[in-house]
Amino acid sequence: MVLDVRRFFPADQLALPPAQTATASASEDLGSLLARVIQKGNPAAQARAVEQLRQLVPTPEGQEAIWEIICQAADPRRLAAAQVLGYHRQWLSSPSAIRRVLVQAREEEDPAVRGALVWCLRQAEEVQEFLLHPDSRIAREAALGLPLGKKTLASLVRAFKVGRQPDQERVFLHKLRALHPPLLRELVAHLLEEEWGESEGERLGALFCSLPQLPLFELFVEERGKPEWASDKGLASAGRARNWHLFSRLAERALQRGPTIELLRHLLSRSSEDETFARRHASFLRLALNQADALLGPELLKHFERLTFKASEDRLVRLAQLLVELSFRLEGPSGVQATSLLEEWKQRSPDLKLKIYHLQQRLT
């Protein structure tokens, strides 16, 4: 049985103290250790060999020895050698070494070895070349290793659009949750250039649910940074304009259905500070609060308390409108705390007490 070296390298053991690491020269133990890794019938010896390979850092000569094995099509140690190359990756600082792995991965005929070589390229932009590979295992490996940046987002969008691999799509959606907010507009720009049919609405909806919410709100709800052509029919192609309106609907729906605590805090803060913002987005904020997970209640109430510190009466009224609606959704200690907070605000002035009372009566 060929052992996948990665299975023996748990994340909490990747960083070893210097005293536990050694270097391996061109022929020093590498060949024999790789042979023991693939040797059948002795799992304990295989595991020990894997552990030794993990600790031996190949020198340049050792890396050449590994390459000699990889380039021998009949050598049974090729897969293990490629995995060692992917684990000890000091060669990544060399553009020529990256090109060498890339060329070998393109020409490789053994699917398992090709997969290991693609794994070697993880977090390198070059791995995007394999996102549309017909072998689903290779395409998924490329998706797992894809770094999110300006130079890779177009490839991600194209692979998502083609939609050949469900596993790969799940990887993309998971990765996009960590998308750096400034890259959101770049991603949307690439999405706009594709043609999206009605049947793809569900997939696109899942994608928008995976994107960072605050920049999504600023772009599609506040329309901050909205492209000029999106407001001028004379400048917009029919396809891009149609996509923009579709994306706006999907983004707003995603934000309202599952708002994060970060988005809700932002909306509450802006609403309390800016009356124009509060009026313009009052309906959106109410819907978001109504859909917010009840488990967010304690965090939201803490934020309400922070916002009321030295707040003006006008600001308290705007906050009270939101807190009254939220209080009817909260149960248990959170509900009691929301009611207590409203009663505390009533003590600020008779006028504020009356306004809050009217708000509460309107919703009972």
Short mmCIF file of C-alpha atoms in Angstrom, two decimals:
data_model
loop_
_atom_site.label_atom_id
_atom_site.label_comp_id
_atom_site.label_asym_id
_atom_site.label_seq_id
_atom_site.Cartn_x
_atom_site.Cartn_y
_atom_site.Cartn_z
CA MET A 1 0.00 0.00 0.00
CA VAL A 2 1.32 3.44 -0.92
CA LEU A 3 1.02 5.79 2.03
CA ASP A 4 0.02 9.42 1.48
CA VAL A 5 2.68 11.36 3.38
CA ARG A 6 0.20 14.09 4.22
CA ARG A 7 -1.81 11.74 6.42
CA PHE A 8 1.12 11.49 8.79
CA PHE A 9 1.61 15.25 9.11
CA PRO A 10 -1.13 16.63 11.37
CA ALA A 11 -1.28 20.42 11.55
CA ASP A 12 -0.17 20.56 15.18
CA GLN A 13 3.08 18.75 14.29
CA LEU A 14 4.13 20.68 11.20
CA ALA A 15 6.49 23.04 13.03
CA LEU A 16 9.32 21.14 14.63
CA PRO A 17 12.02 22.66 16.87
CA PRO A 18 15.35 23.08 15.04
CA ALA A 19 16.91 20.37 17.15
CA GLN A 20 14.53 17.79 15.70
CA THR A 21 15.25 18.60 12.05
CA ALA A 22 18.08 17.31 9.91
CA THR A 23 19.16 17.72 6.32
CA ALA A 24 19.44 15.02 3.70
CA SER A 25 22.06 15.05 0.97
CA ALA A 26 21.60 13.68 -2.55
CA SER A 27 21.67 10.02 -1.66
CA GLU A 28 21.64 10.07 2.13
CA ASP A 29 18.84 7.74 3.14
CA LEU A 30 16.29 9.29 0.76
CA GLY A 31 16.15 6.38 -1.64
CA SER A 32 15.99 3.73 1.08
CA LEU A 33 13.44 5.68 3.12
CA LEU A 34 11.19 6.11 0.08
CA ALA A 35 11.52 2.41 -0.62
CA ARG A 36 10.44 1.59 2.94
CA VAL A 37 7.42 3.91 2.62
CA ILE A 38 6.04 1.84 -0.26
CA GLN A 39 7.09 -1.52 1.16
CA LYS A 40 4.10 -3.76 1.80
CA GLY A 41 3.47 -5.83 4.87
CA ASN A 42 5.06 -3.72 7.59
CA PRO A 43 2.93 -0.67 8.49
CA ALA A 44 5.10 0.18 11.51
CA ALA A 45 8.23 0.40 9.34
CA GLN A 46 6.33 2.48 6.80
CA ALA A 47 5.20 4.91 9.49
CA ARG A 48 8.74 5.24 10.86
CA ALA A 49 10.06 5.93 7.37
CA VAL A 50 7.42 8.59 6.81
CA GLU A 51 8.32 10.24 10.11
CA GLN A 52 12.00 10.27 9.16
CA LEU A 53 11.20 11.80 5.78
CA ARG A 54 9.18 14.44 7.56
CA GLN A 55 12.19 15.41 9.67
CA LEU A 56 14.81 15.21 6.93
CA VAL A 57 14.97 18.52 5.05
CA PRO A 58 16.39 17.79 1.58
CA THR A 59 19.39 19.83 0.50
CA PRO A 60 19.54 21.02 -3.13
CA GLU A 61 21.33 17.75 -3.92
CA GLY A 62 18.62 15.85 -2.08
CA GLN A 63 15.93 17.63 -4.10
CA GLU A 64 17.69 16.59 -7.30
CA ALA A 65 17.67 13.00 -6.06
CA ILE A 66 13.93 13.29 -5.50
CA TRP A 67 13.49 14.67 -9.01
CA GLU A 68 15.49 11.81 -10.50
CA ILE A 69 13.02 9.40 -8.92
CA ILE A 70 9.96 11.42 -10.05
CA CYS A 71 11.23 11.53 -13.64
CA GLN A 72 11.66 7.74 -13.83
CA ALA A 73 8.27 6.56 -15.09
CA ALA A 74 8.81 3.00 -13.88
CA ASP A 75 10.09 3.85 -10.40
CA PRO A 76 7.52 2.72 -7.78
CA ARG A 77 8.77 5.40 -5.37
CA ARG A 78 7.56 8.30 -7.55
CA LEU A 79 4.37 9.07 -5.62
CA ALA A 80 6.12 9.10 -2.25
CA ALA A 81 8.90 11.25 -3.73
CA ALA A 82 6.41 13.79 -5.06
CA GLN A 83 4.73 13.91 -1.67
CA VAL A 84 8.07 14.57 0.05
CA LEU A 85 8.67 17.38 -2.47
CA GLY A 86 5.27 18.81 -1.57
CA TYR A 87 5.97 18.66 2.14
CA HIS A 88 9.43 20.23 2.13
CA ARG A 89 8.75 23.29 -0.02
CA GLN A 90 11.72 25.58 0.38
CA TRP A 91 12.03 25.36 -3.42
CA LEU A 92 8.90 27.57 -3.75
CA SER A 93 11.13 30.65 -3.55
CA SER A 94 12.59 29.68 -6.92
CA PRO A 95 10.48 30.54 -10.02
CA SER A 96 12.43 27.96 -12.05
CA ALA A 97 11.59 25.24 -9.49
CA ILE A 98 7.90 26.15 -9.65
CA ARG A 99 8.02 25.96 -13.45
CA ARG A 100 9.66 22.55 -13.17
CA VAL A 101 6.83 21.22 -11.02
CA LEU A 102 4.28 22.83 -13.34
CA VAL A 103 5.76 21.25 -16.46
CA GLN A 104 5.97 17.83 -14.81
CA ALA A 105 2.36 18.07 -13.62
CA ARG A 106 1.22 18.93 -17.17
CA GLU A 107 3.03 15.97 -18.70
CA GLU A 108 2.48 13.44 -15.91
CA GLU A 109 0.47 10.37 -16.92
CA ASP A 110 0.01 8.80 -13.49
CA PRO A 111 -3.10 10.49 -11.93
CA ALA A 112 -1.87 9.93 -8.36
CA VAL A 113 1.54 11.47 -9.04
CA ARG A 114 -0.05 14.34 -10.95
CA GLY A 115 -2.32 14.99 -7.96
CA ALA A 116 0.71 15.07 -5.65
CA LEU A 117 2.47 17.53 -7.96
CA VAL A 118 -0.58 19.78 -8.03
CA TRP A 119 -0.60 19.59 -4.23
CA CYS A 120 3.03 20.77 -4.36
CA LEU A 121 1.78 23.97 -6.02
CA ARG A 122 -0.74 24.85 -3.31
CA GLN A 123 -0.87 28.58 -2.51
CA ALA A 124 1.05 29.29 -5.73
CA GLU A 125 -0.87 31.13 -8.45
CA GLU A 126 0.27 28.54 -10.99
CA VAL A 127 -2.09 25.96 -9.48
CA GLN A 128 -5.05 27.70 -11.14
CA GLU A 129 -4.08 26.05 -14.42
CA PHE A 130 -5.56 22.78 -13.16
CA LEU A 131 -8.95 24.07 -11.97
CA LEU A 132 -10.63 22.86 -15.17
CA HIS A 133 -8.76 19.56 -15.37
CA PRO A 134 -11.06 16.71 -16.50
CA ASP A 135 -9.91 14.52 -13.60
CA SER A 136 -12.14 15.57 -10.68
CA ARG A 137 -9.44 14.69 -8.14
CA ILE A 138 -6.93 17.00 -9.83
CA ALA A 139 -9.49 19.80 -10.17
CA ARG A 140 -10.42 19.51 -6.49
CA GLU A 141 -6.76 19.48 -5.43
CA ALA A 142 -6.23 22.66 -7.47
CA ALA A 143 -9.24 24.30 -5.82
CA LEU A 144 -7.97 23.38 -2.35
CA GLY A 145 -4.59 24.91 -3.11
CA LEU A 146 -5.82 28.03 -4.91
CA PRO A 147 -4.79 31.32 -3.25
CA LEU A 148 -7.42 34.06 -3.53
CA GLY A 149 -5.94 37.13 -5.21
CA LYS A 150 -6.36 39.46 -8.17
CA LYS A 151 -4.52 37.07 -10.46
CA THR A 152 -6.60 34.00 -9.57
CA LEU A 153 -10.18 35.26 -9.18
CA ALA A 154 -10.91 35.12 -12.91
CA SER A 155 -9.94 31.43 -12.97
CA LEU A 156 -12.07 30.73 -9.91
CA VAL A 157 -15.10 32.38 -11.49
CA ARG A 158 -14.59 30.50 -14.74
CA ALA A 159 -14.30 27.15 -12.95
CA PHE A 160 -17.37 27.97 -10.85
CA LYS A 161 -19.27 28.94 -14.01
CA VAL A 162 -18.37 25.69 -15.77
CA GLY A 163 -19.56 23.86 -12.67
CA ARG A 164 -18.23 20.43 -13.54
CA GLN A 165 -17.27 19.33 -10.04
CA PRO A 166 -19.68 19.58 -7.05
CA ASP A 167 -16.80 18.90 -4.64
CA GLN A 168 -14.77 21.69 -6.19
CA GLU A 169 -17.72 24.08 -5.91
CA ARG A 170 -18.03 23.35 -2.20
CA VAL A 171 -14.33 24.16 -1.81
CA PHE A 172 -14.83 27.49 -3.61
CA LEU A 173 -17.76 28.47 -1.41
CA HIS A 174 -15.78 27.66 1.71
CA LYS A 175 -12.77 29.65 0.49
CA LEU A 176 -14.86 32.68 -0.44
CA ARG A 177 -15.94 33.08 3.17
CA ALA A 178 -12.38 34.24 3.84
CA LEU A 179 -12.17 36.52 0.80
CA HIS A 180 -10.26 39.72 1.61
CA PRO A 181 -12.96 42.47 1.52
CA PRO A 182 -11.10 44.71 -1.00
CA LEU A 183 -11.17 41.78 -3.47
CA LEU A 184 -14.97 41.62 -3.52
CA ARG A 185 -15.35 44.19 -6.30
CA GLU A 186 -12.74 42.33 -8.34
CA LEU A 187 -14.70 39.10 -7.96
CA VAL A 188 -17.98 40.78 -8.89
CA ALA A 189 -16.35 42.33 -11.97
CA HIS A 190 -15.43 38.84 -13.21
CA LEU A 191 -18.89 37.48 -12.39
CA LEU A 192 -20.47 40.27 -14.43
CA GLU A 193 -18.59 39.21 -17.55
CA GLU A 194 -20.14 35.73 -17.57
CA GLU A 195 -23.57 34.77 -18.88
CA TRP A 196 -25.83 33.45 -16.14
CA GLY A 197 -29.09 31.67 -16.85
CA GLU A 198 -32.19 31.36 -14.66
CA SER A 199 -31.25 27.77 -13.84
CA GLU A 200 -28.05 28.99 -12.18
CA GLY A 201 -29.81 31.23 -9.67
CA GLU A 202 -29.53 28.72 -6.84
CA ARG A 203 -25.77 28.27 -7.34
CA LEU A 204 -25.24 32.01 -7.54
CA GLY A 205 -27.35 32.47 -4.42
CA ALA A 206 -25.07 30.06 -2.54
CA LEU A 207 -22.06 32.00 -3.78
CA PHE A 208 -23.42 35.35 -2.56
CA CYS A 209 -24.25 33.78 0.80
CA SER A 210 -20.55 32.89 1.11
CA LEU A 211 -19.18 36.38 0.47
CA PRO A 212 -18.10 38.85 3.20
CA GLN A 213 -21.26 40.72 4.14
CA LEU A 214 -20.13 44.23 4.95
CA PRO A 215 -18.50 44.98 1.57
CA LEU A 216 -21.43 43.19 -0.10
CA PHE A 217 -23.86 45.55 1.65
CA GLU A 218 -21.78 48.61 0.71
CA LEU A 219 -21.62 47.60 -2.95
CA PHE A 220 -25.14 46.36 -3.66
CA VAL A 221 -27.37 47.99 -1.02
CA GLU A 222 -25.60 51.28 -0.37
CA GLU A 223 -24.35 51.19 -3.98
CA ARG A 224 -20.96 52.49 -2.89
CA GLY A 225 -18.53 51.90 -5.74
CA LYS A 226 -21.33 50.96 -8.11
CA PRO A 227 -20.03 50.97 -11.72
CA GLU A 228 -21.06 54.02 -13.73
CA TRP A 229 -22.47 51.88 -16.50
CA ALA A 230 -24.88 50.23 -14.02
CA SER A 231 -26.77 53.53 -13.80
CA ASP A 232 -26.43 54.54 -17.45
CA LYS A 233 -28.16 52.24 -19.94
CA GLY A 234 -26.20 53.83 -22.76
CA LEU A 235 -22.92 52.53 -21.32
CA ALA A 236 -24.04 49.11 -20.15
CA SER A 237 -24.17 45.97 -22.23
CA ALA A 238 -27.48 44.17 -21.86
CA GLY A 239 -25.73 41.16 -20.29
CA ARG A 240 -23.80 43.11 -17.66
CA ALA A 241 -26.83 45.22 -16.74
CA ARG A 242 -28.97 42.10 -16.39
CA ASN A 243 -26.29 40.48 -14.24
CA TRP A 244 -25.99 43.57 -12.03
CA HIS A 245 -29.71 43.58 -11.24
CA LEU A 246 -29.65 39.83 -10.63
CA PHE A 247 -26.64 40.14 -8.30
CA SER A 248 -28.27 43.02 -6.42
CA ARG A 249 -31.34 40.90 -5.67
CA LEU A 250 -29.25 37.89 -4.65
CA ALA A 251 -26.95 39.98 -2.44
CA GLU A 252 -29.84 41.69 -0.64
CA ARG A 253 -31.58 38.37 -0.10
CA ALA A 254 -28.40 36.75 1.24
CA LEU A 255 -27.78 39.64 3.64
CA GLN A 256 -31.32 39.70 4.98
CA ARG A 257 -31.66 35.95 5.40
CA GLY A 258 -28.50 35.35 7.37
CA PRO A 259 -26.96 38.59 8.65
CA THR A 260 -23.74 38.26 10.60
CA ILE A 261 -23.13 40.05 13.88
CA GLU A 262 -20.54 42.26 12.11
CA LEU A 263 -23.09 43.47 9.58
CA LEU A 264 -25.77 44.07 12.22
CA ARG A 265 -23.37 46.06 14.38
CA HIS A 266 -22.45 48.20 11.39
CA LEU A 267 -26.11 48.82 10.51
CA LEU A 268 -27.03 49.71 14.07
CA SER A 269 -24.07 52.06 14.45
CA ARG A 270 -24.73 53.86 11.18
CA SER A 271 -28.47 54.08 11.86
CA SER A 272 -27.89 55.62 15.27
CA GLU A 273 -25.41 58.17 13.89
CA ASP A 274 -26.97 59.09 10.53
CA GLU A 275 -30.68 59.85 10.27
CA THR A 276 -30.58 59.79 6.45
CA PHE A 277 -28.99 56.33 6.49
CA ALA A 278 -31.52 55.18 9.08
CA ARG A 279 -34.48 56.29 6.94
CA ARG A 280 -33.09 54.89 3.70
CA HIS A 281 -32.26 51.46 5.11
CA ALA A 282 -34.92 51.15 7.81
CA SER A 283 -36.84 48.44 5.97
CA PHE A 284 -33.67 46.47 5.19
CA LEU A 285 -32.48 46.64 8.80
CA ARG A 286 -35.84 45.53 10.18
CA LEU A 287 -35.90 42.52 7.88
CA ALA A 288 -32.30 41.68 8.81
CA LEU A 289 -33.06 41.92 12.53
CA ASN A 290 -36.14 39.73 12.09
CA GLN A 291 -34.04 37.06 10.35
CA ALA A 292 -31.05 37.29 12.68
CA ASP A 293 -30.22 34.17 14.62
CA ALA A 294 -31.72 34.44 18.10
CA LEU A 295 -28.34 33.35 19.46
CA LEU A 296 -27.00 36.77 18.40
CA GLY A 297 -29.39 38.48 20.82
CA PRO A 298 -26.95 38.90 23.74
CA GLU A 299 -24.26 40.34 21.42
CA LEU A 300 -26.74 42.75 19.83
CA LEU A 301 -27.97 43.94 23.22
CA LYS A 302 -24.39 44.67 24.30
CA HIS A 303 -23.98 46.74 21.16
CA PHE A 304 -27.22 48.62 21.87
CA GLU A 305 -25.86 49.46 25.33
CA ARG A 306 -22.59 50.74 23.90
CA LEU A 307 -24.40 52.92 21.37
CA THR A 308 -26.55 54.58 24.03
CA PHE A 309 -23.59 55.86 26.04
CA LYS A 310 -23.98 59.66 26.06
CA ALA A 311 -26.44 59.35 23.15
CA SER A 312 -28.78 62.18 22.20
CA GLU A 313 -32.54 61.75 22.51
CA ASP A 314 -32.96 61.61 18.73
CA ARG A 315 -30.40 58.84 18.56
CA LEU A 316 -32.15 56.93 21.33
CA VAL A 317 -35.46 57.16 19.50
CA ARG A 318 -33.94 55.63 16.37
CA LEU A 319 -32.38 52.85 18.43
CA ALA A 320 -35.60 52.31 20.35
CA GLN A 321 -37.51 51.69 17.13
CA LEU A 322 -35.17 48.83 16.37
CA LEU A 323 -34.86 47.46 19.88
CA VAL A 324 -38.63 47.35 20.37
CA GLU A 325 -39.00 45.16 17.28
CA LEU A 326 -36.08 42.97 18.32
CA SER A 327 -37.41 42.56 21.87
CA PHE A 328 -40.50 40.75 20.59
CA ARG A 329 -38.28 38.08 19.04
CA LEU A 330 -36.03 37.51 22.05
CA GLU A 331 -36.93 35.03 24.74
CA GLY A 332 -35.58 34.15 28.15
CA PRO A 333 -32.82 36.30 29.68
CA SER A 334 -32.23 38.19 26.41
CA GLY A 335 -35.89 39.22 26.22
CA VAL A 336 -35.82 40.39 29.83
CA GLN A 337 -32.62 42.34 29.19
CA ALA A 338 -34.11 44.06 26.11
CA THR A 339 -37.19 45.12 28.09
CA SER A 340 -35.03 46.38 30.95
CA LEU A 341 -32.94 48.43 28.56
CA LEU A 342 -36.04 50.06 27.10
CA GLU A 343 -37.32 50.86 30.61
CA GLU A 344 -33.95 52.43 31.40
CA TRP A 345 -34.20 54.63 28.32
CA LYS A 346 -37.69 55.75 29.34
CA GLN A 347 -36.19 57.31 32.44
CA ARG A 348 -34.16 59.76 30.33
CA SER A 349 -37.12 62.08 29.76
CA PRO A 350 -40.94 62.11 29.77
CA ASP A 351 -40.94 62.76 26.00
CA LEU A 352 -38.71 59.74 25.33
CA LYS A 353 -40.83 57.61 27.65
CA LEU A 354 -43.94 58.48 25.64
CA LYS A 355 -42.31 57.78 22.30
CA ILE A 356 -41.05 54.37 23.41
CA TYR A 357 -44.44 53.55 24.90
CA HIS A 358 -46.14 54.36 21.59
CA LEU A 359 -43.61 52.21 19.74
CA GLN A 360 -44.33 49.27 22.05
CA GLN A 361 -48.10 49.66 21.74
CA ARG A 362 -47.91 49.76 17.97
CA LEU A 363 -46.27 46.35 17.88
CA THR A 364 -48.37 44.56 20.51
#
